[in-house]
Amino acid sequence: MDLAAEKRRLRAEALGRRTAMGDEARAEASRRAAANALSAIGPVDGRTIALFASFRDEIDTAPLADALRRAGARLALPVIVARGQPLRFRLWESHATLAPAGAYRIPEPGPEAPQVTPDVVLVPLAAFDRRGFRIGYGAGFYDRTLQILRQENTVQAIGFALACQEVSAAPAEPHDEPVDMMVTESEIISCARAR
């Protein structure tokens, strides 16, 4: 089996289901997923939580960001340094203006924002399975980043997505870094990290 082709197929199917939800259903699901994520993360006062800026029709992270800020978390967003490199995280203050950057034009804090090391990383994805393996968007940024963070520090990686993005089994390659937990609008799935 060609793993790359299988990943492309599963990614396309999961993203098709996500798009088919429509804006209203996705917004409601995002609010429910935010409540689940807050419960899954636990106490956040003073902790640094890395979110992601929602892109296209991804799960909306704004409801979770608002809830985390109210609970006392420090928020960070990823910054793409270069292709093939791990992500960096910059502090995301509530008043900060985010600017689209890089080839993907994903909003991120400016270079004046301090670089931080997160305690928890919310990971975007195209598809996931219950083992914690995920299919990203193909560039490997989060796999490289999680590998380094796990070597340097204790970090909790949480996949954050819509339930419709689940697949029975995401093909796993040696470089793939599974998440510790998956959170959707329907449930919190604890994943035993498979290595």
Short mmCIF file of C-alpha atoms in Angstrom, two decimals:
data_model
loop_
_atom_site.label_atom_id
_atom_site.label_comp_id
_atom_site.label_asym_id
_atom_site.label_seq_id
_atom_site.Cartn_x
_atom_site.Cartn_y
_atom_site.Cartn_z
CA MET A 1 0.00 0.00 0.00
CA ASP A 2 1.29 3.48 -0.88
CA LEU A 3 1.03 5.35 2.45
CA ALA A 4 1.24 8.77 0.83
CA ALA A 5 -1.64 7.95 -1.53
CA GLU A 6 -3.71 6.54 1.34
CA LYS A 7 -3.08 9.66 3.42
CA ARG A 8 -4.14 11.85 0.49
CA ARG A 9 -7.33 9.82 0.06
CA LEU A 10 -8.27 9.91 3.76
CA ARG A 11 -7.38 13.61 4.01
CA ALA A 12 -9.62 14.46 1.05
CA GLU A 13 -12.54 12.43 2.42
CA ALA A 14 -12.29 13.90 5.94
CA LEU A 15 -11.94 17.46 4.65
CA GLY A 16 -14.94 16.87 2.36
CA ARG A 17 -17.04 15.84 5.36
CA ARG A 18 -15.83 18.87 7.30
CA THR A 19 -16.74 21.26 4.49
CA ALA A 20 -20.14 19.61 4.06
CA MET A 21 -21.07 20.50 7.66
CA GLY A 22 -21.70 24.10 6.70
CA ASP A 23 -20.85 27.23 8.67
CA GLU A 24 -23.66 27.11 11.26
CA ALA A 25 -23.13 23.49 12.25
CA ARG A 26 -19.35 24.01 12.35
CA ALA A 27 -19.76 27.07 14.62
CA GLU A 28 -22.00 25.17 17.05
CA ALA A 29 -19.65 22.17 17.03
CA SER A 30 -16.69 24.50 17.70
CA ARG A 31 -18.42 25.89 20.81
CA ARG A 32 -19.10 22.39 22.15
CA ALA A 33 -15.55 21.27 21.36
CA ALA A 34 -14.18 24.30 23.24
CA ALA A 35 -16.05 23.22 26.39
CA ASN A 36 -14.68 19.68 26.01
CA ALA A 37 -11.14 20.98 25.48
CA LEU A 38 -11.29 23.18 28.57
CA SER A 39 -12.39 20.16 30.59
CA ALA A 40 -9.68 17.94 29.07
CA ILE A 41 -6.83 20.39 29.65
CA GLY A 42 -7.72 20.96 33.29
CA PRO A 43 -6.44 23.91 35.34
CA VAL A 44 -4.79 26.45 33.04
CA ASP A 45 -4.10 29.46 35.26
CA GLY A 46 -0.57 30.61 34.43
CA ARG A 47 0.05 27.82 31.91
CA THR A 48 1.00 28.48 28.28
CA ILE A 49 -1.42 26.93 25.83
CA ALA A 50 -0.61 26.95 22.12
CA LEU A 51 -3.64 27.14 19.87
CA PHE A 52 -3.76 27.52 16.12
CA ALA A 53 -5.41 30.24 14.08
CA SER A 54 -8.32 28.56 12.31
CA PHE A 55 -7.76 28.31 8.59
CA ARG A 56 -10.43 27.87 5.93
CA ASP A 57 -13.15 25.64 7.40
CA GLU A 58 -11.15 24.24 10.33
CA ILE A 59 -12.73 23.99 13.74
CA ASP A 60 -13.00 27.54 15.10
CA THR A 61 -10.50 28.06 17.93
CA ALA A 62 -11.91 31.48 18.95
CA PRO A 63 -14.41 30.08 21.51
CA LEU A 64 -11.62 28.06 23.13
CA ALA A 65 -9.24 31.03 23.12
CA ASP A 66 -11.85 33.16 24.91
CA ALA A 67 -12.50 30.45 27.52
CA LEU A 68 -8.79 29.85 28.13
CA ARG A 69 -8.11 33.56 28.58
CA ARG A 70 -10.97 33.85 31.09
CA ALA A 71 -9.46 30.89 32.99
CA GLY A 72 -6.06 32.61 33.23
CA ALA A 73 -4.06 30.83 30.51
CA ARG A 74 -1.31 32.50 28.51
CA LEU A 75 -1.97 31.84 24.84
CA ALA A 76 0.52 31.29 22.05
CA LEU A 77 0.25 30.74 18.32
CA PRO A 78 2.60 28.86 16.00
CA VAL A 79 4.91 30.63 13.59
CA ILE A 80 6.34 28.94 10.52
CA VAL A 81 10.05 29.73 10.33
CA ALA A 82 10.83 27.81 7.13
CA ARG A 83 9.79 24.65 5.33
CA GLY A 84 11.41 21.62 6.93
CA GLN A 85 11.88 23.42 10.26
CA PRO A 86 9.94 23.04 13.52
CA LEU A 87 7.38 25.65 14.45
CA ARG A 88 8.13 28.40 16.94
CA PHE A 89 5.47 29.72 19.29
CA ARG A 90 4.89 33.38 20.05
CA LEU A 91 2.84 34.79 22.88
CA TRP A 92 -0.60 35.92 21.69
CA GLU A 93 -1.90 38.80 23.77
CA SER A 94 -5.63 39.51 23.50
CA HIS A 95 -5.01 43.00 22.09
CA ALA A 96 -2.41 41.87 19.53
CA THR A 97 -3.17 42.22 15.86
CA LEU A 98 -2.50 39.03 13.93
CA ALA A 99 -1.08 39.30 10.45
CA PRO A 100 -1.33 36.68 7.68
CA ALA A 101 2.18 35.38 7.04
CA GLY A 102 4.08 32.79 5.05
CA ALA A 103 3.04 30.75 2.06
CA TYR A 104 -0.18 29.65 3.76
CA ARG A 105 -1.17 33.20 4.87
CA ILE A 106 -2.10 31.94 8.34
CA PRO A 107 -2.51 34.72 10.92
CA GLU A 108 0.29 34.90 13.49
CA PRO A 109 1.65 37.32 16.09
CA GLY A 110 4.31 39.73 14.87
CA PRO A 111 8.05 39.36 15.53
CA GLU A 112 7.76 41.68 18.55
CA ALA A 113 5.77 39.00 20.43
CA PRO A 114 7.97 36.99 22.81
CA GLN A 115 8.81 33.41 21.88
CA VAL A 116 7.49 30.89 24.42
CA THR A 117 7.53 27.15 25.08
CA PRO A 118 4.00 25.81 25.51
CA ASP A 119 2.82 23.44 28.22
CA VAL A 120 -0.03 22.24 25.99
CA VAL A 121 -0.18 22.26 22.18
CA LEU A 122 -3.55 22.10 20.41
CA VAL A 123 -2.80 20.44 17.09
CA PRO A 124 -4.77 21.05 13.88
CA LEU A 125 -5.40 18.16 11.54
CA ALA A 126 -7.21 16.90 8.50
CA ALA A 127 -8.04 13.42 9.84
CA PHE A 128 -7.41 11.40 13.01
CA ASP A 129 -7.87 7.97 14.53
CA ARG A 130 -8.45 6.82 18.11
CA ARG A 131 -4.81 5.79 18.57
CA GLY A 132 -3.84 9.47 18.36
CA PHE A 133 -2.38 9.36 14.88
CA ARG A 134 -3.34 12.24 12.67
CA ILE A 135 -3.08 13.21 9.07
CA GLY A 136 -2.02 16.81 8.80
CA TYR A 137 -1.85 18.97 5.74
CA GLY A 138 1.33 17.38 4.42
CA ALA A 139 4.20 19.64 5.49
CA GLY A 140 5.15 17.83 8.75
CA PHE A 141 5.47 20.97 10.87
CA TYR A 142 3.72 19.55 13.94
CA ASP A 143 5.50 16.18 13.77
CA ARG A 144 8.92 17.91 13.85
CA THR A 145 7.78 20.33 16.54
CA LEU A 146 6.26 17.71 18.85
CA GLN A 147 9.33 15.50 18.54
CA ILE A 148 11.57 18.35 19.74
CA LEU A 149 9.19 19.54 22.47
CA ARG A 150 8.89 15.99 23.81
CA GLN A 151 12.67 15.65 23.96
CA GLU A 152 13.17 19.00 25.69
CA ASN A 153 10.14 19.28 27.89
CA THR A 154 6.97 17.65 29.14
CA VAL A 155 4.28 18.82 26.75
CA GLN A 156 0.73 17.61 26.27
CA ALA A 157 -0.35 17.36 22.62
CA ILE A 158 -4.09 17.52 21.99
CA GLY A 159 -5.64 17.05 18.58
CA PHE A 160 -8.51 19.51 18.20
CA ALA A 161 -10.95 18.80 15.39
CA LEU A 162 -14.51 17.97 14.42
CA ALA A 163 -15.85 14.46 14.97
CA CYS A 164 -16.54 14.04 11.25
CA GLN A 165 -12.77 14.04 10.63
CA GLU A 166 -12.30 10.67 12.35
CA VAL A 167 -11.08 7.75 10.24
CA SER A 168 -10.77 4.10 11.28
CA ALA A 169 -6.97 4.09 10.96
CA ALA A 170 -4.61 6.87 9.93
CA PRO A 171 -1.52 5.42 8.23
CA ALA A 172 1.48 5.97 10.52
CA GLU A 173 5.05 6.44 9.41
CA PRO A 174 8.12 6.42 11.70
CA HIS A 175 8.28 10.25 11.83
CA ASP A 176 4.59 10.67 12.75
CA GLU A 177 4.07 12.00 16.28
CA PRO A 178 0.73 10.92 17.75
CA VAL A 179 -1.25 13.21 20.03
CA ASP A 180 -1.90 12.31 23.66
CA MET A 181 -5.60 13.08 23.39
CA MET A 182 -8.20 13.97 20.77
CA VAL A 183 -10.94 16.48 21.52
CA THR A 184 -14.01 16.96 19.34
CA GLU A 185 -17.47 18.36 19.92
CA SER A 186 -18.67 14.82 20.73
CA GLU A 187 -16.02 13.47 23.07
CA ILE A 188 -12.59 13.47 24.66
CA ILE A 189 -10.50 10.51 23.49
CA SER A 190 -7.47 9.54 25.56
CA CYS A 191 -4.84 8.08 23.25
CA ALA A 192 -2.06 5.79 24.43
CA ARG A 193 0.96 7.17 22.64
CA ALA A 194 2.07 4.55 20.13
CA ARG A 195 5.71 4.74 19.23
#
